[in-house]
PDB file of C-alpha atoms in Angstrom:
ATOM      1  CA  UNK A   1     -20.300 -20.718 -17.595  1.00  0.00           C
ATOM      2  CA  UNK A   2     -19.462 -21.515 -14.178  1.00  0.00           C
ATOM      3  CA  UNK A   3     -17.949 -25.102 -15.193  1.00  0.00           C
ATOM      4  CA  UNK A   4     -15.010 -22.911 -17.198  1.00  0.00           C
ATOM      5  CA  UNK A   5     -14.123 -20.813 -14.351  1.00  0.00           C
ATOM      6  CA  UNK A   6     -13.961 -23.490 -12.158  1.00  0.00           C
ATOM      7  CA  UNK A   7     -11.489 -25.429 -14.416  1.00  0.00           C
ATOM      8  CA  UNK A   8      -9.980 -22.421 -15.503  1.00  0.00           C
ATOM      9  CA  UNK A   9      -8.788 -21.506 -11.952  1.00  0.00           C
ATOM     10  CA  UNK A  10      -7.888 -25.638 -11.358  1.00  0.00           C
ATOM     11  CA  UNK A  11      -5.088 -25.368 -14.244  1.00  0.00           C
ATOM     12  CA  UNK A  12      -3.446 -22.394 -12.986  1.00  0.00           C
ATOM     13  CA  UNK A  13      -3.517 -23.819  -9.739  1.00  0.00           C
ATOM     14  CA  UNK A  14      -1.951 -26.876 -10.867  1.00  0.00           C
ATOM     15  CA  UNK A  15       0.536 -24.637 -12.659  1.00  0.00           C
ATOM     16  CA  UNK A  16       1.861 -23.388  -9.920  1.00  0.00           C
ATOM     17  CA  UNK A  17       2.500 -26.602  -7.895  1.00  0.00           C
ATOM     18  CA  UNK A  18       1.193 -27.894  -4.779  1.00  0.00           C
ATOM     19  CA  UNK A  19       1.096 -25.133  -2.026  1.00  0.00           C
ATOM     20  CA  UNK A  20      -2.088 -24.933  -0.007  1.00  0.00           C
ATOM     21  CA  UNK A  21      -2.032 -21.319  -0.332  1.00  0.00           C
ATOM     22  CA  UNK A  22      -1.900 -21.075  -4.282  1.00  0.00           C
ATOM     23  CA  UNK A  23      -5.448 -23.685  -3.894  1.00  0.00           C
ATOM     24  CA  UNK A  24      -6.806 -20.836  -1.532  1.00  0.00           C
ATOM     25  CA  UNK A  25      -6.501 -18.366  -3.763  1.00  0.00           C
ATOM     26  CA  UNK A  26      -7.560 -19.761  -7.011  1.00  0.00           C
ATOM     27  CA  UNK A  27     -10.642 -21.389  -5.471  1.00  0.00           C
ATOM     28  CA  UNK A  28     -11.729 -18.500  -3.737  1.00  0.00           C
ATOM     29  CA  UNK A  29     -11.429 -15.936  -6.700  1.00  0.00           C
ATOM     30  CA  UNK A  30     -13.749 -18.859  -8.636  1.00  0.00           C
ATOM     31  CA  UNK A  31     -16.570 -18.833  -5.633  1.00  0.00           C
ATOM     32  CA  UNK A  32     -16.165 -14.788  -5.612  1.00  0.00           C
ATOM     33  CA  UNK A  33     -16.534 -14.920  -9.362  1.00  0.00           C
ATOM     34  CA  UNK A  34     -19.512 -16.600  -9.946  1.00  0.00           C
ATOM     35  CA  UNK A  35     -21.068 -15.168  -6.856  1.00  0.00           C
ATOM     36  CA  UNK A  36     -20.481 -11.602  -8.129  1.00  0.00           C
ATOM     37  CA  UNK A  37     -22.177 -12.249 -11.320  1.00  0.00           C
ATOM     38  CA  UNK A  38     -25.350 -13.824  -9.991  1.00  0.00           C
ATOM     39  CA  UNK A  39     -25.715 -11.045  -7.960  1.00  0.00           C
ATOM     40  CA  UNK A  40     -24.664  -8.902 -10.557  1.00  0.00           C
ATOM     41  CA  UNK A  41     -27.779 -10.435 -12.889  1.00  0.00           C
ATOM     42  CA  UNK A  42     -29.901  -9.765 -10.268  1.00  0.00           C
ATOM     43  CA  UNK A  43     -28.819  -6.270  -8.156  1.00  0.00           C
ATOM     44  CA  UNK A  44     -27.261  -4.107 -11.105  1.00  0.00           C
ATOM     45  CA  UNK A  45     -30.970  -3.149 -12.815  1.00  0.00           C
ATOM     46  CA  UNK A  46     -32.187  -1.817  -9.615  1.00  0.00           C
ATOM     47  CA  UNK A  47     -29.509   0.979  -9.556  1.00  0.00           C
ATOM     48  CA  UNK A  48     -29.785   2.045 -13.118  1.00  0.00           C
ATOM     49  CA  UNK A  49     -33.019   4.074 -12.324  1.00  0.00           C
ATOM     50  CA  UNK A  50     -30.870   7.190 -12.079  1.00  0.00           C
ATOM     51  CA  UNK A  51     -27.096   8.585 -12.500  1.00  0.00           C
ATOM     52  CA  UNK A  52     -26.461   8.783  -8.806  1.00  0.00           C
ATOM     53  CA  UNK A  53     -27.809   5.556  -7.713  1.00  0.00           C
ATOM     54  CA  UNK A  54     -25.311   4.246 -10.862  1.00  0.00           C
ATOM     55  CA  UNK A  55     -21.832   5.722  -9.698  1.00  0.00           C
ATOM     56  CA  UNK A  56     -23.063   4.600  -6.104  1.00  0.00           C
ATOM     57  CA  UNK A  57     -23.338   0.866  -7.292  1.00  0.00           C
ATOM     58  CA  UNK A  58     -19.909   1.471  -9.907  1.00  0.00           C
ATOM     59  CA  UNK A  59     -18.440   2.423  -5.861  1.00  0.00           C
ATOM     60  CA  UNK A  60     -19.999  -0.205  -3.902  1.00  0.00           C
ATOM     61  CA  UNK A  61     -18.698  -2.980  -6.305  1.00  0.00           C
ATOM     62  CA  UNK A  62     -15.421  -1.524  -7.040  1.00  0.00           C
ATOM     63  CA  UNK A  63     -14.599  -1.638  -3.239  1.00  0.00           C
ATOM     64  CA  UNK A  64     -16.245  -4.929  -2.302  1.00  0.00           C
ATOM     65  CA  UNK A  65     -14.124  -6.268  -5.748  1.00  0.00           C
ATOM     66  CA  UNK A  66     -10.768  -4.877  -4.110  1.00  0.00           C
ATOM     67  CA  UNK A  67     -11.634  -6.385  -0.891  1.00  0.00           C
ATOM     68  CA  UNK A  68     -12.128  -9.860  -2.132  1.00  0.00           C
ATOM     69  CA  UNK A  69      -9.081  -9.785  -4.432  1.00  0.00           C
ATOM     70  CA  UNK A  70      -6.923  -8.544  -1.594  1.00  0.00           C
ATOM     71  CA  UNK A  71      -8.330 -11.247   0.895  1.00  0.00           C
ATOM     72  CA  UNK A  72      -7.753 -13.990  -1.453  1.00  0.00           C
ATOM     73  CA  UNK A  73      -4.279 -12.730  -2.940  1.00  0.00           C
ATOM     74  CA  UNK A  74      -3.319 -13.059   1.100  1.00  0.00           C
ATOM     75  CA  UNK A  75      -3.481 -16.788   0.434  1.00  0.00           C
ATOM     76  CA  UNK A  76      -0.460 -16.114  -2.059  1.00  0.00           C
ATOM     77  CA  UNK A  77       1.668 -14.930   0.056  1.00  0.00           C
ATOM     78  CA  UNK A  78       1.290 -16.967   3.130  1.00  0.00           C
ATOM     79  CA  UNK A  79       1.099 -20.406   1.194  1.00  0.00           C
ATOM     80  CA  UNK A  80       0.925 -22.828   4.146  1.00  0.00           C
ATOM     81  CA  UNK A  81      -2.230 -24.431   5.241  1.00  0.00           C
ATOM     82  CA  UNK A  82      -1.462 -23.716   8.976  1.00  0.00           C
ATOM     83  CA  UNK A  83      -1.225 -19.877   7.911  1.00  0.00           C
ATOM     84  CA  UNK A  84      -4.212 -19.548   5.627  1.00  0.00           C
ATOM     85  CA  UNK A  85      -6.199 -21.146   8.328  1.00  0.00           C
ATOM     86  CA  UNK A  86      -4.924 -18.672  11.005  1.00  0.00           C
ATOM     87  CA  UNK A  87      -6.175 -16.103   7.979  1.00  0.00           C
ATOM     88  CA  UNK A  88      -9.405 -17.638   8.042  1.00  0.00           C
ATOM     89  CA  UNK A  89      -9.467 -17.741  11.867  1.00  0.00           C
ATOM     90  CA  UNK A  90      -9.112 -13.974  11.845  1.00  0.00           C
ATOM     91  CA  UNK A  91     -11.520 -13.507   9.646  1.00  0.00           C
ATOM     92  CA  UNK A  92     -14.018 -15.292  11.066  1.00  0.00           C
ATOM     93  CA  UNK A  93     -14.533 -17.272   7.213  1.00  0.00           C
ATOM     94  CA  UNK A  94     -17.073 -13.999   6.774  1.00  0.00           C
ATOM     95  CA  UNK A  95     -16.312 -13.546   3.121  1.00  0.00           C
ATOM     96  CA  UNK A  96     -16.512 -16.355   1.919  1.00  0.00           C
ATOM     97  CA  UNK A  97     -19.929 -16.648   4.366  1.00  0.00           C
ATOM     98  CA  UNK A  98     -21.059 -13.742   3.066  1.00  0.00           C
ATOM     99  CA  UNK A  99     -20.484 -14.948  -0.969  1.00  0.00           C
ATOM    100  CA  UNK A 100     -22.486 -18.250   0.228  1.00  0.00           C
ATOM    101  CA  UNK A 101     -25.459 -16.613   1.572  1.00  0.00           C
ATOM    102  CA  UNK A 102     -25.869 -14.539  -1.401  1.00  0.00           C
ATOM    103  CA  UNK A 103     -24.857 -17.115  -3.859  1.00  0.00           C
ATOM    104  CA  UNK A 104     -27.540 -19.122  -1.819  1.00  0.00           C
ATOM    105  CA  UNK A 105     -30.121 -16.875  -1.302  1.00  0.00           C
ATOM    106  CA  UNK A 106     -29.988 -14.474  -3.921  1.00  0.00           C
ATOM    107  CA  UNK A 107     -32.772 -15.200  -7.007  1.00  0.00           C
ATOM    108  CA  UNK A 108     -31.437 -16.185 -10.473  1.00  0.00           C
ATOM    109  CA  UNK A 109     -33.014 -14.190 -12.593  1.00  0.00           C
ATOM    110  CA  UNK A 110     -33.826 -16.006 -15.954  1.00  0.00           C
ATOM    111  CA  UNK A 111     -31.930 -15.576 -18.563  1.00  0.00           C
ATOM    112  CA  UNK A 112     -32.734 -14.093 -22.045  1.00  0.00           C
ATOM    113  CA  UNK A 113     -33.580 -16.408 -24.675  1.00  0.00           C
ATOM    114  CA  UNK A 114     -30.716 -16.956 -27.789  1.00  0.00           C
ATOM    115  CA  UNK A 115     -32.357 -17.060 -30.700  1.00  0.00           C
TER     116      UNK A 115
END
């Protein structure tokens, strides 16, 4: 539910006091989150046609996971907001860009009925 990761990530935040960089962080790994499993929903099928096209999407995702982490653990480290926008600045925003367009763009596929 994306309403519990979203508060799940504000309480640790406010956990760890009021740094700009700690709010980076925890708010970005919640947009990452929830745009990683909508896409998950909706590209993960498509590569389970065959063993290779599998380990190629385990690879893809493990890397693009790392990368995201890493970018948002950053925030950690440079707390300030002056830094973190520098970070940003450098970065051009592009992943979190790149998480809206496909959290944007990318088709929910429905959901299987509980019964």
């Amino acid at each position: 539910n994306a309403h519990k990761i979203k508060q799940w990530y504000q309480r640790r935040v406010r956990g760890h006091g009021f740094y700009p960089g700690y709010y980076g962080c925890f708010m970005s790994c919640a947009f990452f989150i929830l745009t990683s499993r909508k896409l998950r929903r909706y590209v993960r099928p498509k590569f389970l046609g065959s063993t290779g096209l599998k380990m190629f999407y385990d690879a893809l995702t493990t890397v693009c996971s790392l990368l995201l982490i890493n970018f948002a653990s950053i925030q950690l480290c440079l707390l300030s907001f002056e830094r973190n926008y520098e970070l940003y600045r450098y970065f051009y925003c592009l992943p979190h860009l790149i998480c809206l367009f496909l959290y944007i763009f990318c088709p929910s596929p429905p959901r299987p009925k509980k019964e």
